[in-house]
Amino acid sequence: DYRYDAIFVQTGHHGRIGKDGGRYGEDDFLKFGRDYKCLLSFLRQYSDKIIIETIYDSVIPPKILKADKYLFKGKIHRCLVRLGLEKEIPDDTINGVTRRKNDIVMSLAASEPYPVILLDINGIMNMTGYVHIDHIHFEDAAKMFIAHRMQEML
């Protein structure tokens, strides 16, 4: 059996609708926690070093002019945000679920019988000036920054 030096886990971005198709409820959060714990137990057979990452907050998708999007790949929008002429608006509906899931992830990191390492990448990214290109993904310049934060965990 192959053993990995480390396994990174970041999951939960897309599950923000409850099992009944409505709002995410308490049963859904409990299931998320149970499933995450099972995933960690399963992964232990492949590595002793498991790094779990928090989930990124969401913003209301920015309105990017078509000319900016296609000709400049959103550079004008990013400049306007950095200058404070446009603002990224947090999506509080989605982020309410994200906060609860992140609380579960952090709790698991603190309470697992076998150590897991927590990378609060959401908290780190919230303190940077990187701009979203859509509701959750950051501009290309953020990729190397995120990769370096992950590398530090190794």
PDB file of C-alpha atoms in Angstrom:
ATOM      1  CA  ASP A   1       0.000   0.000   0.000  1.00  0.00           C
ATOM      2  CA  TYR A   2       1.292   3.412  -0.966  1.00  0.00           C
ATOM      3  CA  ARG A   3       1.709   6.024   1.769  1.00  0.00           C
ATOM      4  CA  TYR A   4       1.585   9.731   1.008  1.00  0.00           C
ATOM      5  CA  ASP A   5       3.809  12.249   2.777  1.00  0.00           C
ATOM      6  CA  ALA A   6       0.745  14.433   3.315  1.00  0.00           C
ATOM      7  CA  ILE A   7      -2.888  14.693   2.256  1.00  0.00           C
ATOM      8  CA  PHE A   8      -4.714  18.028   2.013  1.00  0.00           C
ATOM      9  CA  VAL A   9      -8.480  18.100   2.548  1.00  0.00           C
ATOM     10  CA  GLN A  10     -10.741  21.000   1.684  1.00  0.00           C
ATOM     11  CA  THR A  11     -14.346  20.018   1.202  1.00  0.00           C
ATOM     12  CA  GLY A  12     -17.798  21.469   1.743  1.00  0.00           C
ATOM     13  CA  HIS A  13     -17.836  24.342  -0.760  1.00  0.00           C
ATOM     14  CA  HIS A  14     -20.736  23.093  -2.805  1.00  0.00           C
ATOM     15  CA  GLY A  15     -23.062  21.639  -0.172  1.00  0.00           C
ATOM     16  CA  ARG A  16     -25.096  24.621   0.971  1.00  0.00           C
ATOM     17  CA  ILE A  17     -28.570  23.277   0.280  1.00  0.00           C
ATOM     18  CA  GLY A  18     -30.155  21.019   2.872  1.00  0.00           C
ATOM     19  CA  LYS A  19     -31.064  17.396   2.273  1.00  0.00           C
ATOM     20  CA  ASP A  20     -34.694  18.432   1.764  1.00  0.00           C
ATOM     21  CA  GLY A  21     -33.700  20.944  -0.936  1.00  0.00           C
ATOM     22  CA  GLY A  22     -34.207  23.897   1.408  1.00  0.00           C
ATOM     23  CA  ARG A  23     -31.941  25.771   3.764  1.00  0.00           C
ATOM     24  CA  TYR A  24     -29.053  23.955   5.403  1.00  0.00           C
ATOM     25  CA  GLY A  25     -30.322  22.722   8.770  1.00  0.00           C
ATOM     26  CA  GLU A  26     -28.913  21.318  11.975  1.00  0.00           C
ATOM     27  CA  ASP A  27     -29.183  17.726  10.692  1.00  0.00           C
ATOM     28  CA  ASP A  28     -27.151  18.741   7.638  1.00  0.00           C
ATOM     29  CA  PHE A  29     -24.390  20.219   9.814  1.00  0.00           C
ATOM     30  CA  LEU A  30     -24.329  17.072  11.958  1.00  0.00           C
ATOM     31  CA  LYS A  31     -24.060  14.927   8.823  1.00  0.00           C
ATOM     32  CA  PHE A  32     -21.256  17.129   7.473  1.00  0.00           C
ATOM     33  CA  GLY A  33     -19.318  16.635  10.723  1.00  0.00           C
ATOM     34  CA  ARG A  34     -19.882  12.865  10.770  1.00  0.00           C
ATOM     35  CA  ASP A  35     -18.949  12.480   7.097  1.00  0.00           C
ATOM     36  CA  TYR A  36     -15.828  14.635   7.526  1.00  0.00           C
ATOM     37  CA  LYS A  37     -14.742  12.562  10.515  1.00  0.00           C
ATOM     38  CA  CYS A  38     -15.248   9.362   8.501  1.00  0.00           C
ATOM     39  CA  LEU A  39     -13.201  10.824   5.651  1.00  0.00           C
ATOM     40  CA  LEU A  40     -10.341  11.625   8.028  1.00  0.00           C
ATOM     41  CA  SER A  41     -10.469   8.089   9.457  1.00  0.00           C
ATOM     42  CA  PHE A  42     -10.344   6.628   5.954  1.00  0.00           C
ATOM     43  CA  LEU A  43      -7.426   8.829   4.875  1.00  0.00           C
ATOM     44  CA  ARG A  44      -5.283   7.823   7.880  1.00  0.00           C
ATOM     45  CA  GLN A  45      -4.486   4.531   6.175  1.00  0.00           C
ATOM     46  CA  TYR A  46      -2.692   6.515   3.451  1.00  0.00           C
ATOM     47  CA  SER A  47      -0.832   9.165   5.478  1.00  0.00           C
ATOM     48  CA  ASP A  48       0.037  10.180   9.008  1.00  0.00           C
ATOM     49  CA  LYS A  49       0.011  13.844   8.007  1.00  0.00           C
ATOM     50  CA  ILE A  50      -3.443  15.138   7.140  1.00  0.00           C
ATOM     51  CA  ILE A  51      -3.894  18.855   6.643  1.00  0.00           C
ATOM     52  CA  ILE A  52      -7.461  20.115   6.715  1.00  0.00           C
ATOM     53  CA  GLU A  53      -8.298  23.492   5.254  1.00  0.00           C
ATOM     54  CA  THR A  54     -11.147  25.829   6.014  1.00  0.00           C
ATOM     55  CA  ILE A  55     -13.663  26.697   3.302  1.00  0.00           C
ATOM     56  CA  TYR A  56     -13.459  30.023   1.493  1.00  0.00           C
ATOM     57  CA  ASP A  57     -16.068  32.693   2.114  1.00  0.00           C
ATOM     58  CA  SER A  58     -18.198  33.691  -0.860  1.00  0.00           C
ATOM     59  CA  VAL A  59     -18.923  37.076  -2.361  1.00  0.00           C
ATOM     60  CA  ILE A  60     -21.839  38.158  -4.495  1.00  0.00           C
ATOM     61  CA  PRO A  61     -20.452  37.656  -8.008  1.00  0.00           C
ATOM     62  CA  PRO A  62     -19.000  40.913  -9.294  1.00  0.00           C
ATOM     63  CA  LYS A  63     -20.414  42.529 -12.408  1.00  0.00           C
ATOM     64  CA  ILE A  64     -17.450  42.706 -14.750  1.00  0.00           C
ATOM     65  CA  LEU A  65     -17.855  44.615 -17.989  1.00  0.00           C
ATOM     66  CA  LYS A  66     -17.672  42.346 -21.038  1.00  0.00           C
ATOM     67  CA  ALA A  67     -14.802  44.350 -22.522  1.00  0.00           C
ATOM     68  CA  ASP A  68     -12.852  44.023 -19.262  1.00  0.00           C
ATOM     69  CA  LYS A  69     -13.645  40.324 -18.999  1.00  0.00           C
ATOM     70  CA  TYR A  70     -12.661  39.372 -22.533  1.00  0.00           C
ATOM     71  CA  LEU A  71      -9.985  41.918 -23.403  1.00  0.00           C
ATOM     72  CA  PHE A  72      -8.317  42.459 -20.033  1.00  0.00           C
ATOM     73  CA  LYS A  73      -9.319  39.301 -18.100  1.00  0.00           C
ATOM     74  CA  GLY A  74     -10.862  41.393 -15.307  1.00  0.00           C
ATOM     75  CA  LYS A  75      -7.811  43.588 -14.633  1.00  0.00           C
ATOM     76  CA  ILE A  76      -9.893  46.784 -14.625  1.00  0.00           C
ATOM     77  CA  HIS A  77     -12.299  45.306 -12.059  1.00  0.00           C
ATOM     78  CA  ARG A  78      -9.417  44.195  -9.813  1.00  0.00           C
ATOM     79  CA  CYS A  79      -7.834  47.652 -10.002  1.00  0.00           C
ATOM     80  CA  LEU A  80     -11.127  49.318  -9.086  1.00  0.00           C
ATOM     81  CA  VAL A  81     -11.506  47.027  -6.062  1.00  0.00           C
ATOM     82  CA  ARG A  82      -7.944  47.700  -4.933  1.00  0.00           C
ATOM     83  CA  LEU A  83      -8.500  51.456  -5.284  1.00  0.00           C
ATOM     84  CA  GLY A  84     -11.699  51.195  -3.238  1.00  0.00           C
ATOM     85  CA  LEU A  85     -13.886  52.345  -6.130  1.00  0.00           C
ATOM     86  CA  GLU A  86     -15.671  48.980  -6.180  1.00  0.00           C
ATOM     87  CA  LYS A  87     -16.256  46.710  -3.227  1.00  0.00           C
ATOM     88  CA  GLU A  88     -16.591  42.981  -2.875  1.00  0.00           C
ATOM     89  CA  ILE A  89     -19.873  42.226  -1.134  1.00  0.00           C
ATOM     90  CA  PRO A  90     -19.898  39.152   1.127  1.00  0.00           C
ATOM     91  CA  ASP A  91     -22.705  36.700   0.430  1.00  0.00           C
ATOM     92  CA  ASP A  92     -24.065  36.455   3.977  1.00  0.00           C
ATOM     93  CA  THR A  93     -26.546  33.698   3.111  1.00  0.00           C
ATOM     94  CA  ILE A  94     -23.835  31.349   1.879  1.00  0.00           C
ATOM     95  CA  ASN A  95     -21.262  32.509   4.426  1.00  0.00           C
ATOM     96  CA  GLY A  96     -23.569  31.625   7.317  1.00  0.00           C
ATOM     97  CA  VAL A  97     -23.308  27.985   6.237  1.00  0.00           C
ATOM     98  CA  THR A  98     -19.583  28.363   5.536  1.00  0.00           C
ATOM     99  CA  ARG A  99     -18.920  29.728   9.044  1.00  0.00           C
ATOM    100  CA  ARG A 100     -20.694  26.773  10.668  1.00  0.00           C
ATOM    101  CA  LYS A 101     -18.832  24.290   8.479  1.00  0.00           C
ATOM    102  CA  ASN A 102     -15.531  26.000   9.275  1.00  0.00           C
ATOM    103  CA  ASP A 103     -16.371  25.766  12.986  1.00  0.00           C
ATOM    104  CA  ILE A 104     -16.839  22.009  12.495  1.00  0.00           C
ATOM    105  CA  VAL A 105     -13.536  21.717  10.588  1.00  0.00           C
ATOM    106  CA  MET A 106     -11.679  23.644  13.321  1.00  0.00           C
ATOM    107  CA  SER A 107     -13.320  21.567  16.031  1.00  0.00           C
ATOM    108  CA  LEU A 108     -12.270  18.343  14.312  1.00  0.00           C
ATOM    109  CA  ALA A 109      -8.702  19.633  13.997  1.00  0.00           C
ATOM    110  CA  ALA A 110      -8.636  20.266  17.741  1.00  0.00           C
ATOM    111  CA  SER A 111     -10.354  17.074  18.857  1.00  0.00           C
ATOM    112  CA  GLU A 112      -9.267  14.255  16.551  1.00  0.00           C
ATOM    113  CA  PRO A 113      -7.568  11.407  18.443  1.00  0.00           C
ATOM    114  CA  TYR A 114      -4.821  11.380  15.790  1.00  0.00           C
ATOM    115  CA  PRO A 115      -3.413  14.807  15.075  1.00  0.00           C
ATOM    116  CA  VAL A 116      -4.521  16.659  12.010  1.00  0.00           C
ATOM    117  CA  ILE A 117      -3.090  19.992  10.999  1.00  0.00           C
ATOM    118  CA  LEU A 118      -5.404  22.937  10.456  1.00  0.00           C
ATOM    119  CA  LEU A 119      -4.717  25.426   7.685  1.00  0.00           C
ATOM    120  CA  ASP A 120      -7.157  28.291   8.144  1.00  0.00           C
ATOM    121  CA  ILE A 121      -6.765  29.338   4.525  1.00  0.00           C
ATOM    122  CA  ASN A 122     -10.056  31.233   4.639  1.00  0.00           C
ATOM    123  CA  GLY A 123      -8.858  33.377   7.529  1.00  0.00           C
ATOM    124  CA  ILE A 124      -5.540  33.972   5.783  1.00  0.00           C
ATOM    125  CA  MET A 125      -7.151  34.925   2.458  1.00  0.00           C
ATOM    126  CA  ASN A 126      -9.585  37.280   4.199  1.00  0.00           C
ATOM    127  CA  MET A 127      -6.575  39.306   5.382  1.00  0.00           C
ATOM    128  CA  THR A 128      -5.054  39.671   1.903  1.00  0.00           C
ATOM    129  CA  GLY A 129      -5.902  42.065  -0.895  1.00  0.00           C
ATOM    130  CA  TYR A 130      -6.576  39.346  -3.454  1.00  0.00           C
ATOM    131  CA  VAL A 131      -9.740  39.901  -5.484  1.00  0.00           C
ATOM    132  CA  HIS A 132     -12.411  37.361  -6.414  1.00  0.00           C
ATOM    133  CA  ILE A 133     -13.039  36.652 -10.086  1.00  0.00           C
ATOM    134  CA  ASP A 134     -16.406  35.085  -9.299  1.00  0.00           C
ATOM    135  CA  HIS A 135     -18.360  34.098  -6.180  1.00  0.00           C
ATOM    136  CA  ILE A 136     -15.531  32.057  -4.612  1.00  0.00           C
ATOM    137  CA  HIS A 137     -12.430  31.851  -6.807  1.00  0.00           C
ATOM    138  CA  PHE A 138      -9.586  34.314  -6.494  1.00  0.00           C
ATOM    139  CA  GLU A 139      -7.580  36.006  -9.216  1.00  0.00           C
ATOM    140  CA  ASP A 140      -4.646  34.098 -10.700  1.00  0.00           C
ATOM    141  CA  ALA A 141      -2.113  36.036  -8.606  1.00  0.00           C
ATOM    142  CA  ALA A 142      -3.558  34.392  -5.478  1.00  0.00           C
ATOM    143  CA  LYS A 143      -2.754  30.866  -6.660  1.00  0.00           C
ATOM    144  CA  MET A 144       0.950  31.088  -5.869  1.00  0.00           C
ATOM    145  CA  PHE A 145       0.207  32.713  -2.503  1.00  0.00           C
ATOM    146  CA  ILE A 146      -2.155  29.841  -1.608  1.00  0.00           C
ATOM    147  CA  ALA A 147       0.345  27.250  -2.858  1.00  0.00           C
ATOM    148  CA  HIS A 148       3.049  28.740  -0.613  1.00  0.00           C
ATOM    149  CA  ARG A 149       0.730  28.604   2.409  1.00  0.00           C
ATOM    150  CA  MET A 150       0.098  24.927   1.625  1.00  0.00           C
ATOM    151  CA  GLN A 151       3.817  24.274   1.158  1.00  0.00           C
ATOM    152  CA  GLU A 152       4.490  25.718   4.608  1.00  0.00           C
ATOM    153  CA  MET A 153       2.348  22.935   6.060  1.00  0.00           C
ATOM    154  CA  LEU A 154       4.684  20.283   4.665  1.00  0.00           C
TER     155      LEU A 154
END
